[in-house]
Coordinates of C-alpha atoms and ligand atoms in Angstrom, one line a residue:
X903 CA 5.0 -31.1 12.6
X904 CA 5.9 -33.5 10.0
X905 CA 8.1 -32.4 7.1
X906 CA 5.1 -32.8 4.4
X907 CA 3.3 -30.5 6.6
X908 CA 6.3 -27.7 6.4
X909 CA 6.5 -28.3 2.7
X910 CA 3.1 -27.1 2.5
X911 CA 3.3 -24.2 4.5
X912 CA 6.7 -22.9 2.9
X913 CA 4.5 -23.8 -0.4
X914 CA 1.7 -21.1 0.8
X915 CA 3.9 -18.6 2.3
X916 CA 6.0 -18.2 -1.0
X917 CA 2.6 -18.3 -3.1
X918 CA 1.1 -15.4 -1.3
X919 CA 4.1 -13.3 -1.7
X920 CA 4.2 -14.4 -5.8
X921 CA 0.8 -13.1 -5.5
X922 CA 2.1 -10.0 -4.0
X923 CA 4.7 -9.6 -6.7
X924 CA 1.7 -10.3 -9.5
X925 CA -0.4 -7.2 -8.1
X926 CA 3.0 -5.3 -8.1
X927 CA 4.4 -6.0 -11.7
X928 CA 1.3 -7.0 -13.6
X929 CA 3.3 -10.3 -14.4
X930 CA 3.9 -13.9 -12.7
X931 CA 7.2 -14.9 -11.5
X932 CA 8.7 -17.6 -13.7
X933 CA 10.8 -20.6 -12.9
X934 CA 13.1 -22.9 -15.3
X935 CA 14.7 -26.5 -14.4
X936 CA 17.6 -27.1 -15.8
X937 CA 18.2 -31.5 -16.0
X938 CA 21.3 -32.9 -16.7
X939 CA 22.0 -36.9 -16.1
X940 CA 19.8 -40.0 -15.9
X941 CA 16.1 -40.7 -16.0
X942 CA 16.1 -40.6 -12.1
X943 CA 17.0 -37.1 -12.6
X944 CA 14.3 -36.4 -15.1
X945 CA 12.0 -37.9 -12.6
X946 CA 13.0 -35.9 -9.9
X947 CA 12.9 -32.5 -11.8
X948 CA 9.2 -33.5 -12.3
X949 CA 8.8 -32.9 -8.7
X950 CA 10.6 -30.1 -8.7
X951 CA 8.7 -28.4 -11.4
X952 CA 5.3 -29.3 -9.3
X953 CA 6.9 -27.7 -6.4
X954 CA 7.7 -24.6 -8.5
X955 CA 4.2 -24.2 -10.0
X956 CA 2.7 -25.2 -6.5
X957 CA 4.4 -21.9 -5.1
X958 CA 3.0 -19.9 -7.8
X959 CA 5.4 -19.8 -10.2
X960 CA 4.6 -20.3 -14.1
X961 CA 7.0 -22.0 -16.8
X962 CA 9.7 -19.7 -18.0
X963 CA 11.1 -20.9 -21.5
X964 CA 14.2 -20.4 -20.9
X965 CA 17.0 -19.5 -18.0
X966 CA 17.0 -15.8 -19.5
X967 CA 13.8 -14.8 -18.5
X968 CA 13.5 -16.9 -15.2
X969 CA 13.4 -15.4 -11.5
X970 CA 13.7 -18.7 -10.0
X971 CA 16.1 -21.3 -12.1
X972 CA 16.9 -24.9 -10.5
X973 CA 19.7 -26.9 -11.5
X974 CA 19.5 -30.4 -11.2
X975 CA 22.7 -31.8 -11.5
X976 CA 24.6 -34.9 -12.6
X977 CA 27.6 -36.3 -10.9
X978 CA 28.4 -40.0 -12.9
X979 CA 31.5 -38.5 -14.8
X980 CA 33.2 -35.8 -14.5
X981 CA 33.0 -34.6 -18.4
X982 CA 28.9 -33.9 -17.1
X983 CA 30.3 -31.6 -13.8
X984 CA 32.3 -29.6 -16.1
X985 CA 29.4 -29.1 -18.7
X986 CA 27.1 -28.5 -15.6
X987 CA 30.1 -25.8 -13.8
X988 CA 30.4 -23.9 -17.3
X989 CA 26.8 -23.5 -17.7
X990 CA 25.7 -22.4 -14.8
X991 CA 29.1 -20.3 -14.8
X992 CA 27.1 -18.2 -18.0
X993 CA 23.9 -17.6 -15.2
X994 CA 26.0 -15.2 -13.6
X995 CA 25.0 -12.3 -16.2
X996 CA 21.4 -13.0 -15.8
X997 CA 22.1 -12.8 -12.6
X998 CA 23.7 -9.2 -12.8
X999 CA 20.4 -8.1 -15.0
X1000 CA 18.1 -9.6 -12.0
X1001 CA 19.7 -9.2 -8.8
X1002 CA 16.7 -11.3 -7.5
X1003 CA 16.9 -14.0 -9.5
X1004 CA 17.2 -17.1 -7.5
X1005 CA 19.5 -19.8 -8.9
X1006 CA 19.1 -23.3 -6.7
X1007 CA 21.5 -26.3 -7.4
X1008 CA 20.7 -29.8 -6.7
X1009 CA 21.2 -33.1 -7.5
X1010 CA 24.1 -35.6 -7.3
X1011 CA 27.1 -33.2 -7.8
X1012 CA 25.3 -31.7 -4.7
X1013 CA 26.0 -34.3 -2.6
X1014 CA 29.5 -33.9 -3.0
X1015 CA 31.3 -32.1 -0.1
X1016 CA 34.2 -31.0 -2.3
X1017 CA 31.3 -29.8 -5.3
X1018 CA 29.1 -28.1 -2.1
X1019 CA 32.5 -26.2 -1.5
X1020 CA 33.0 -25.3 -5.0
X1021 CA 29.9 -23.4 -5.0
X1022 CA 29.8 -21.8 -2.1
X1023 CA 33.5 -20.4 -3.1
X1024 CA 33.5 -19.8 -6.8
X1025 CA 29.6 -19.3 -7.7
X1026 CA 28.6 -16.2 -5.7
X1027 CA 25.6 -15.6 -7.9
X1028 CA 24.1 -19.8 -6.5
X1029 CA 21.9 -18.9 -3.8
X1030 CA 21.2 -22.2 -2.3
X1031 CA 21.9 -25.9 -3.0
X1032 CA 19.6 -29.1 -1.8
X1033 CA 21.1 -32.3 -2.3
X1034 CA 18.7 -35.4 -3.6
X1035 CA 17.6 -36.2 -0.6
X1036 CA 16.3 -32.4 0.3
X1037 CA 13.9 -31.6 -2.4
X1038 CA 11.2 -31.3 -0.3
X1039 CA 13.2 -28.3 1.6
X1040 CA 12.6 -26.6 -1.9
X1041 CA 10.1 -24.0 -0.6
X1042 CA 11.5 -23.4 2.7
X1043 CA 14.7 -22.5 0.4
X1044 CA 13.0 -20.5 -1.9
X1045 CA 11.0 -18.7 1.1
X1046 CA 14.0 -17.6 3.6
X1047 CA 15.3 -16.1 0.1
X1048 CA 13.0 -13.7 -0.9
X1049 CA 12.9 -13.1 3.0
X1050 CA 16.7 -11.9 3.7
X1051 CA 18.8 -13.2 -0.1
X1052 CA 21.6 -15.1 2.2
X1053 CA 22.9 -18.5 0.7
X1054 CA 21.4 -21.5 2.0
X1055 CA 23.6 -25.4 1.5
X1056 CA 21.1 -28.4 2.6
X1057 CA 22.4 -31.4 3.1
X1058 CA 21.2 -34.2 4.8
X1059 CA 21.8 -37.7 3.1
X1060 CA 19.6 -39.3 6.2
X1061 CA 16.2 -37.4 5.2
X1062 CA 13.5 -39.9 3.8
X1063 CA 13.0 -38.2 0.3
X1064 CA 10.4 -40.7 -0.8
X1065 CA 7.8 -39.9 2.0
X1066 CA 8.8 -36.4 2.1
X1067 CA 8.0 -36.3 -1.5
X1068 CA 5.1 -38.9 -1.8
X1069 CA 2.2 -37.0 -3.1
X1070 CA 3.3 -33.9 -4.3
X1071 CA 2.2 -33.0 -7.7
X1072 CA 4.2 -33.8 -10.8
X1073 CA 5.0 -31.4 -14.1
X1074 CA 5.1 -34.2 -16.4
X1075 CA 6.5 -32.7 -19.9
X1076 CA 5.4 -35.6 -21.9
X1077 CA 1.5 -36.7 -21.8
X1078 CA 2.6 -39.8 -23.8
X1079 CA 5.3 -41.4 -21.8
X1080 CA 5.5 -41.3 -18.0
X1081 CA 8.6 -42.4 -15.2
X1082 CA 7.4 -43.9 -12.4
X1083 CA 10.0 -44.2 -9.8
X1084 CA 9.8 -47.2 -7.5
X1085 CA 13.3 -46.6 -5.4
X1086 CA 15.5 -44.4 -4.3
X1087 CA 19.8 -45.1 -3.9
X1088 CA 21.8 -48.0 -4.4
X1089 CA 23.5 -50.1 -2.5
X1090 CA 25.6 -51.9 -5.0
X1091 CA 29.3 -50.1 -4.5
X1092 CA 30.4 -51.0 -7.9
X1093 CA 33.9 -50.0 -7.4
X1094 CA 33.8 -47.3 -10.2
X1095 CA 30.7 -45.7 -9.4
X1096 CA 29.8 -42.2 -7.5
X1097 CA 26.1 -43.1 -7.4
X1098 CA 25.8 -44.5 -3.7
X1099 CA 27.7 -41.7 -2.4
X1100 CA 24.9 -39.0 -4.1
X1101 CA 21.7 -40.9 -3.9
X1102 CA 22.4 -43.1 -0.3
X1103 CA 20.9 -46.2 0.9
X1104 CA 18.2 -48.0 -1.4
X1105 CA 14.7 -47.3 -0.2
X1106 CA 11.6 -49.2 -2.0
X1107 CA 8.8 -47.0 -2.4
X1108 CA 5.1 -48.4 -1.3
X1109 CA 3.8 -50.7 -3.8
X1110 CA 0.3 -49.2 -3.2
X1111 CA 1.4 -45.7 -3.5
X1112 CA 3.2 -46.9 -7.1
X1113 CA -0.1 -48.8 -8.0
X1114 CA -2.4 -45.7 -7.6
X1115 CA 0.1 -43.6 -9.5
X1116 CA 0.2 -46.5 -12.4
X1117 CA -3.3 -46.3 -12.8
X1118 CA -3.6 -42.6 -12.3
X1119 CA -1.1 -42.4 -15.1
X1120 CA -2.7 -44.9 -17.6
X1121 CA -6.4 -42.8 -16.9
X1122 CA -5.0 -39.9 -18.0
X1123 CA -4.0 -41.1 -21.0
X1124 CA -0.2 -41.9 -20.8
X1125 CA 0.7 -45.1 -23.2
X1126 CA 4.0 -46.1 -21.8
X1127 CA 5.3 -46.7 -17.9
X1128 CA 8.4 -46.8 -17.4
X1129 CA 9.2 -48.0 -13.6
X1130 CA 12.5 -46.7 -12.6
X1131 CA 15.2 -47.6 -10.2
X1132 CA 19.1 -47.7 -10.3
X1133 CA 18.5 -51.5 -9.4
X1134 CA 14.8 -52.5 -10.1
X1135 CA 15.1 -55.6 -9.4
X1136 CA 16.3 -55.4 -5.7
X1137 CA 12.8 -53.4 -5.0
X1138 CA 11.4 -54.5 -2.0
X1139 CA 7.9 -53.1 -1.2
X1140 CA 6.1 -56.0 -1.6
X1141 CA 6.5 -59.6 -1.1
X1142 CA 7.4 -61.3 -4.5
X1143 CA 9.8 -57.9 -4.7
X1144 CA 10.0 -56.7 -8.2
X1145 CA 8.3 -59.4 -10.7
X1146 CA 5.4 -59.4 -8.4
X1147 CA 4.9 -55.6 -8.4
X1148 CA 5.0 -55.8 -12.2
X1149 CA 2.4 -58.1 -12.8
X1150 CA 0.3 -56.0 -10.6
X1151 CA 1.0 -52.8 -13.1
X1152 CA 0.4 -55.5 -15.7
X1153 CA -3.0 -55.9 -14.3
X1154 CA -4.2 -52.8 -14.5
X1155 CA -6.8 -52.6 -17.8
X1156 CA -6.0 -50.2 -20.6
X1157 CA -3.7 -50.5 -23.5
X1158 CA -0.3 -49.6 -22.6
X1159 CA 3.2 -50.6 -22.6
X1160 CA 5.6 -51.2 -19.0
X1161 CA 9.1 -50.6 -19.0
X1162 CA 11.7 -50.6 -16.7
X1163 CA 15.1 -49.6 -15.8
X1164 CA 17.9 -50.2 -14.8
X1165 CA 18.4 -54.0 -14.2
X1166 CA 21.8 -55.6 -12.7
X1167 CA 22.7 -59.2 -14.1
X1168 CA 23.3 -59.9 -10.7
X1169 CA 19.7 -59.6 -9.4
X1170 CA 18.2 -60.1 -12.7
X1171 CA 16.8 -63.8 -12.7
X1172 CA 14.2 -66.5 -13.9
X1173 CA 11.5 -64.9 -12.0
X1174 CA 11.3 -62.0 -13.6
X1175 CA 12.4 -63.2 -17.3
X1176 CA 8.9 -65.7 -16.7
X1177 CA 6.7 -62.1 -15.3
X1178 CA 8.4 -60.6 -18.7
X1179 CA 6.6 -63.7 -20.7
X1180 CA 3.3 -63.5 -18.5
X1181 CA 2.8 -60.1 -19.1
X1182 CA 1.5 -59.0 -22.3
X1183 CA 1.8 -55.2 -21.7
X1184 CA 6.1 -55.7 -20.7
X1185 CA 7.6 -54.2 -23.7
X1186 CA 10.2 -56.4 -25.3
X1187 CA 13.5 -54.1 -24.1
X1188 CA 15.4 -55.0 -21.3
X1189 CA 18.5 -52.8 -20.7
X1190 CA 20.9 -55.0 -18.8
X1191 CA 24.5 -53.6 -18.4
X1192 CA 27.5 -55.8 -18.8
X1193 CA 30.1 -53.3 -17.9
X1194 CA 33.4 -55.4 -19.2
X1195 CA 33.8 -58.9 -20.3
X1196 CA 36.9 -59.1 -18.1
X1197 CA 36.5 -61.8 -15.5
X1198 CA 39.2 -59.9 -13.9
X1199 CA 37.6 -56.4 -14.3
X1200 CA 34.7 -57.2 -13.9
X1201 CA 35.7 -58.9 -10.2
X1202 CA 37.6 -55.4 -10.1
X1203 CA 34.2 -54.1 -10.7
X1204 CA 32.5 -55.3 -7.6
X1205 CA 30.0 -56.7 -10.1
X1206 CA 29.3 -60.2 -8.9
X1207 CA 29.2 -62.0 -12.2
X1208 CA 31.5 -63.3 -14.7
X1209 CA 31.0 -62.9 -18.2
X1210 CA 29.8 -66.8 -19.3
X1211 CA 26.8 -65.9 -16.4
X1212 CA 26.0 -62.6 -17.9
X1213 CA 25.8 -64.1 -21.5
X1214 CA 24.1 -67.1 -19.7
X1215 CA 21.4 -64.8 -18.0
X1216 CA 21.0 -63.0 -21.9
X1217 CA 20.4 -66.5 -22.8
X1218 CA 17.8 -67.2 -20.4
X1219 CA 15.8 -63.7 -20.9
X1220 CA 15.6 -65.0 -24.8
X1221 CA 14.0 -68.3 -24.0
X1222 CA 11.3 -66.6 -22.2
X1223 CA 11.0 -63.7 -24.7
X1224 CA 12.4 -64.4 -28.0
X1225 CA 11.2 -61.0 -29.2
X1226 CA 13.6 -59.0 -26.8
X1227 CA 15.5 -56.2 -27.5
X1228 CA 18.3 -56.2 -25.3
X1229 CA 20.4 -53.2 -24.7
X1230 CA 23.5 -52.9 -22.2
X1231 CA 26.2 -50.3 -20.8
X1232 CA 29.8 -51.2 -20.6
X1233 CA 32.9 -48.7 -19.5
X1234 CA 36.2 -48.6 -21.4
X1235 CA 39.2 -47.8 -19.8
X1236 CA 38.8 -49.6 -16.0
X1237 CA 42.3 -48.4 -14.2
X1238 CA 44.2 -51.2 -15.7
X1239 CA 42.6 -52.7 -18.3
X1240 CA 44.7 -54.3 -20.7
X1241 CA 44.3 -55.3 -24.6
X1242 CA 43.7 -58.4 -23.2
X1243 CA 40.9 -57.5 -21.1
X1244 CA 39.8 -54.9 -24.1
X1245 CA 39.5 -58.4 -26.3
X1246 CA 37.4 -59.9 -24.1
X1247 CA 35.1 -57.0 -24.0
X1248 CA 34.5 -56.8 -27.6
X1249 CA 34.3 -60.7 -27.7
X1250 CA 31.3 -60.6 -24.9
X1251 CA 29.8 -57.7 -27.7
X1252 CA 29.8 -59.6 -30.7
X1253 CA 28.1 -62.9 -29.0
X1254 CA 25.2 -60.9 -27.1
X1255 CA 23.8 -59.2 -29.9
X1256 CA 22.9 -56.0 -28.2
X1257 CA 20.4 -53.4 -30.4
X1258 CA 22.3 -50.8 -29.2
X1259 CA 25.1 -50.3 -26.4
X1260 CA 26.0 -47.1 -24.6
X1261 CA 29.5 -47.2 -24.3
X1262 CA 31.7 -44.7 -21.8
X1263 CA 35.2 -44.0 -21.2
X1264 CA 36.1 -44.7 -17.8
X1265 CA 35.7 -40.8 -15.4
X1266 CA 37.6 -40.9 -12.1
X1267 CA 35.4 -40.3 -9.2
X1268 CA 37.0 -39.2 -6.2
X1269 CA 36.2 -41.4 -2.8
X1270 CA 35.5 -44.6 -4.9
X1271 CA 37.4 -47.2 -4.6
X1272 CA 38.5 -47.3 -8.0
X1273 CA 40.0 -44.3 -7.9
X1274 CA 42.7 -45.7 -5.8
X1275 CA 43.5 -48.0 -8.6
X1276 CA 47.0 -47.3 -10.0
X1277 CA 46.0 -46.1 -13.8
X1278 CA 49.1 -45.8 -16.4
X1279 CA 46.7 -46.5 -19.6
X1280 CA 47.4 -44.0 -21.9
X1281 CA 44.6 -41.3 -22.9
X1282 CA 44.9 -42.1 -26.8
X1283 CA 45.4 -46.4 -26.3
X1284 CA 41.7 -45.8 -24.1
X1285 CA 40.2 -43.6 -27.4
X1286 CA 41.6 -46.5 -29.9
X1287 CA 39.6 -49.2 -28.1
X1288 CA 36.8 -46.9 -27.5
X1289 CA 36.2 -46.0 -31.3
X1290 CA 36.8 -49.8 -32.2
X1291 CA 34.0 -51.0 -29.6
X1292 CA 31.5 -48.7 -31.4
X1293 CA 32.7 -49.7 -34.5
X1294 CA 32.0 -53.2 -33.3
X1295 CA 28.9 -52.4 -31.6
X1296 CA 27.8 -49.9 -35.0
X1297 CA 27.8 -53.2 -37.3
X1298 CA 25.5 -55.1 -35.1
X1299 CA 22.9 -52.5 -34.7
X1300 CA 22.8 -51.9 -38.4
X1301 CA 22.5 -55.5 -38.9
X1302 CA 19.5 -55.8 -36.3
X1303 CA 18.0 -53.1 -38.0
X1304 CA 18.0 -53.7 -41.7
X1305 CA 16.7 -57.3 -40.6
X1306 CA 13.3 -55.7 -39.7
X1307 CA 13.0 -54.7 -43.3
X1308 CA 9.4 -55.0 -44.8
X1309 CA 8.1 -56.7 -41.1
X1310 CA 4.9 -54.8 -39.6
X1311 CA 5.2 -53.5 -36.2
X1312 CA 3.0 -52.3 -33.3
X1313 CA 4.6 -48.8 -32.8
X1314 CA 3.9 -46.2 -29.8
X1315 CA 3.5 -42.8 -31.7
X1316 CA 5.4 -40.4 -29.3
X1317 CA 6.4 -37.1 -31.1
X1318 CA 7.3 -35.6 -34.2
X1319 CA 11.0 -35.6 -35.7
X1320 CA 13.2 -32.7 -34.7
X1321 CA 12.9 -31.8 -39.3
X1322 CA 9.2 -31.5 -38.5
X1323 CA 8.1 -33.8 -41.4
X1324 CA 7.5 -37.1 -39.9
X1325 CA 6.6 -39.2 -36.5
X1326 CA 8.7 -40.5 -34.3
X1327 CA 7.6 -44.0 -32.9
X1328 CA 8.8 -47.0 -30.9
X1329 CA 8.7 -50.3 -31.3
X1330 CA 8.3 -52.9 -28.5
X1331 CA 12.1 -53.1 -28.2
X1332 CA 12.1 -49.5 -28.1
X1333 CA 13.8 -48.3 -32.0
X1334 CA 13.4 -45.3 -33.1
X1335 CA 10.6 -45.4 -36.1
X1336 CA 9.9 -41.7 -38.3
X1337 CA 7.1 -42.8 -40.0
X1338 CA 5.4 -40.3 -42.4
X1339 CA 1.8 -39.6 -40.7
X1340 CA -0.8 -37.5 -39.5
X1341 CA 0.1 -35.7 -35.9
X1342 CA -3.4 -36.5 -34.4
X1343 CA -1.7 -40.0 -34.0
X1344 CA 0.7 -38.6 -31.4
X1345 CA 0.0 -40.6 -28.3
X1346 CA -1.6 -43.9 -30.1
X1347 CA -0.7 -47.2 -31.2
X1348 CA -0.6 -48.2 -34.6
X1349 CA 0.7 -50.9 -37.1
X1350 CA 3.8 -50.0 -39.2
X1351 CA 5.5 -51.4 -42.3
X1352 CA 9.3 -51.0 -41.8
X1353 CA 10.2 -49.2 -45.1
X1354 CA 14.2 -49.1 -44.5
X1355 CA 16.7 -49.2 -41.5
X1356 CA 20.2 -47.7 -40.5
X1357 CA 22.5 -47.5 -37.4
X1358 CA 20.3 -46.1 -35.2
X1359 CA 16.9 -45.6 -36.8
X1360 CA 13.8 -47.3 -39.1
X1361 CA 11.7 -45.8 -41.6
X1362 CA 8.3 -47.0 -41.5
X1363 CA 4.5 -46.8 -43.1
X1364 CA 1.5 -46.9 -41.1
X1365 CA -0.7 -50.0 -42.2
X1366 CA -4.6 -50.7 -41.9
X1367 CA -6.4 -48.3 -39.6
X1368 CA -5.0 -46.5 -37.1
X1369 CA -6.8 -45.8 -33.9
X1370 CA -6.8 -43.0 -31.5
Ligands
SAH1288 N1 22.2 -48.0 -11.9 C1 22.4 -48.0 -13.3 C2 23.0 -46.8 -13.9 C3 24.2 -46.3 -13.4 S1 24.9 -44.9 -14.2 C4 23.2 -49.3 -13.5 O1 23.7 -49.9 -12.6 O2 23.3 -49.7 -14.7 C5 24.8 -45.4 -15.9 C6 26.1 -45.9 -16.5 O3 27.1 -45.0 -16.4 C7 26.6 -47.2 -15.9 O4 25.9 -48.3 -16.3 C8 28.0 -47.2 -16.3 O5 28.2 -47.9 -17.5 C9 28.4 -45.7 -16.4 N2 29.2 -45.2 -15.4 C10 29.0 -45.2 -14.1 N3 30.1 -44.7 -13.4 C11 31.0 -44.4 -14.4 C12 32.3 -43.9 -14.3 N4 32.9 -43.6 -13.2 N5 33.0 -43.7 -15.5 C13 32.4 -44.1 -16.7 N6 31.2 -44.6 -16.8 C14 30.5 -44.7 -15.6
SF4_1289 FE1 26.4 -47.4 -9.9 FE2 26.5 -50.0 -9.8 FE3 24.6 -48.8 -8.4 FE4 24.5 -48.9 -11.0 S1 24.4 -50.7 -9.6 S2 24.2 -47.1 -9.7 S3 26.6 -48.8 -11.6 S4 26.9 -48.7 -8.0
F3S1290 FE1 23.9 -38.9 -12.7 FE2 22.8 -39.0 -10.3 FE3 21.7 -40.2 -12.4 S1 25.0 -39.2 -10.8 S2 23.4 -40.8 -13.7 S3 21.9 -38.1 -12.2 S4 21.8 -40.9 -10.2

């Protein structure tokens, strides 16, 4: 019997007994998915929200009032595994109020052996944890726990998650913007990173199985794809690997707007800076993250770049699309990095002219091989060049910003500001516009006057006609 096949049955056993409990209680048994981490993650608790509703379960709002409450967990530094530990450390009195509440872990902190062990030792109250390549073992988990409440640990990095999960329905949370995975794992070993070790060898999803989800997606209305991988541009499910596959979502007829993350420098070449320029519906953002701009670190790194061919590569993007946005990553505090090294990464800031840089201090991860890196920086020298890179990185975003004073731009309307009183929107490069306008408009394109900028954000004024 093939895995999807047990999926499905797990899936109707554990439906007929939520019906059970509905005759019994007069009320559905609810489930809440806690995310933490990247967009991978985000994607992936979309599955696990369509397996949770698929079982019978409905939407709790919050962990209170859940019977079934799954954790999907980050593992990229270790300031997120102790945020993740303390709050699921609070479940355990919602736990003691519902003795058959069911709290599942997964995610990348449960691929850890060491993390696996934590749980099983210090968090009585976690019934069972799936690591990322499991989630289809979600109902079989769920099942054998209402059957006899023993704690379940699955792990198995070797199980094919993307056919195992190819087809099962998705909560999206959204209804404007959509992630479309493409791949699964990594294979790039950058020496700092815990990623490989959690989410295994990259697989490509089928190109035709993406295709029909693209188009699924843009029929039902969603304005913005957003094709996801921790490499796109190593995706191999069709011949022509990644550019091909996105002039294919390119071709698909609707008004909509493709984006896609994440991109290493090292894969990212002239091929797919010339689909960016074919393809009118390729949003002008492309996140490409530098890392350092130490030769040395970055060799350190396991990168496979030096910083003249990163700014090289940034180059080349902007001959192809002027209008790009670019935004990057980049780690302070390597094991070892020196003023020096520091200098250079600032320097490699202030010449790329990034809209906006995500900027992280430098998290151990145990069984990399920067870990074994001797490390004597001091904690407060590693804070000093931190604050000074966003300082640095603060001036330029502000600059980009106030330049797109009084220009029009096409914006995505995607929400309304967390105040209430306005829009949120996007431009092509992605900024963050609150524009003062009607919510019908949620979920269209429209023209907008930029009004004023700052750091982070625009203020903007719809002009002409809008149109739904
Ligand atoms: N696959 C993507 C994203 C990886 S995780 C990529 O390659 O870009 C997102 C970011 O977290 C990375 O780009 C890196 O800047 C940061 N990061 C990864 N491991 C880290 C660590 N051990 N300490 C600090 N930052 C880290
Ligand atoms: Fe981590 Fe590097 Fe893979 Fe990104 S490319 S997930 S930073 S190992
Ligand atoms: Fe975190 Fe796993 Fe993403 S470690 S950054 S959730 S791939």
């Amino acid at each position: 019997m093939s895995e999807i096949t047990d999926t499905a049955r797990y899936i109707d056993l554990v439906r007929e007994d939520n019906e059970r409990f509905f005759r019994a209680e007069g009320r559905r048994r609810r489930y809440y998915v806690d995310t933490y981490g990247c967009q991978q993650n985000e994607s992936d608790s979309e599955i696990l929200r369509g397996l949770a509703e698929s079982m019978g379960y409905e939407p709790a709002s919050d962990t209170q009032e859940a019977d079934l409450i799954v954790v999907n967990t980050c593992a990229v530094r270790e300031h997120a595994e102790m945020r993740t530990l303390g709050n699921v450390g609070a479940m355990s009195h919602i736990k003691k109020k519902n003795p058959d509440l069911l709290i599942v872990m997964t995610g990348c902190m449960m691929s850890e052996a060491h993390m696996r062990e934590k749980i099983k030792k210090s968090f009585p109250y976690v019934s069972g944890t799936l690591d990322t390549n499991s989630h289809a073992r979600l109902p079989e988990l769920v099942w054998s726990f209402l059957g006899d409440r023993k704690r379940r640990y699955y792990y198995d990095e070797n199980r094919d998650v993307l056919a195992e999960t190819e087809g099962l329905p998705r909560v999206r949370t959204n209804g404007v913007k959509a992630w479309l995975p493409i791949m699964k794992g990594c294979n790039n070993f950058c020496s700092y990173c815990i990623v490989p070790y959690v989410r295994g060898r990259e697989m490509s999803r089928d190109a035709g199985a993406v295709l029909r989800e693209a188009r699924e997606l843009v029929e039902s209305g969603e304005k913005e794809i957003t094709l996801l991988g921790q490499n796109v541009n190593s995706y191999r499910g069709i011949e022509g690997g990644f550019p091909a596959l996105l002039r294919l979502v390119n071709a698909i007829p609707g008004e909509f707007r493709i984006r896609f993350m994440t991109s290493h420098p090292k894969d990212a070449g002239e091929e797919l800076f010339r689909a960016m320029a074919d393809c009118e519906k390729i949003a002008g953002n492309l996140h490409l993250p530098f890392q350092s701009g130490s030769d040395r670190i970055l060799r350190e790194m396991n990168r496979g770049y030096t910083a003249a061919g990163y700014l090289e590569k940034l180059r080349l993007a902007r001959a192809y699309r002027p209008d790009l946005d670019i935004t990057s990553d980049v780690i302070v505090g390597f094991p070892g990095e020196t003023e020096e090294d520091y200098l250079a990464t600032e320097a490699l800031v202030r010449e790329a002219g990034f809209l906006s840089l995500f900027t992280f201090i430098y998290s151990r991860r145990e069984g990399t091989r920067a870990a074994r890196i001797p490390d004597d920086t001091p904690e407060e020298v590693i804070k000093d060049r931190f604050q000074r890179l966003l300082r640095t990185q603060d001036a330029i975003s502000r600059e980009k910003n106030e330049a797109m004073v009084s220009k029009t731009v096409r914006v995505l309307y995607d929400g309304v500001t967390r105040e209430g009183d306005a829009l949120t929107a996007r431009t092509p490069g992605n900024r963050l516009v609150s524009v003062k306008a009607d919510p019908s408009l949620v979920g269209s394109f429209g023209d907008v006057r930029i009004t004023s900028a700052s750091t982070w954000s625009l203020t903007g004024e719809p002009v002409g006609t809008e149109e739904h």
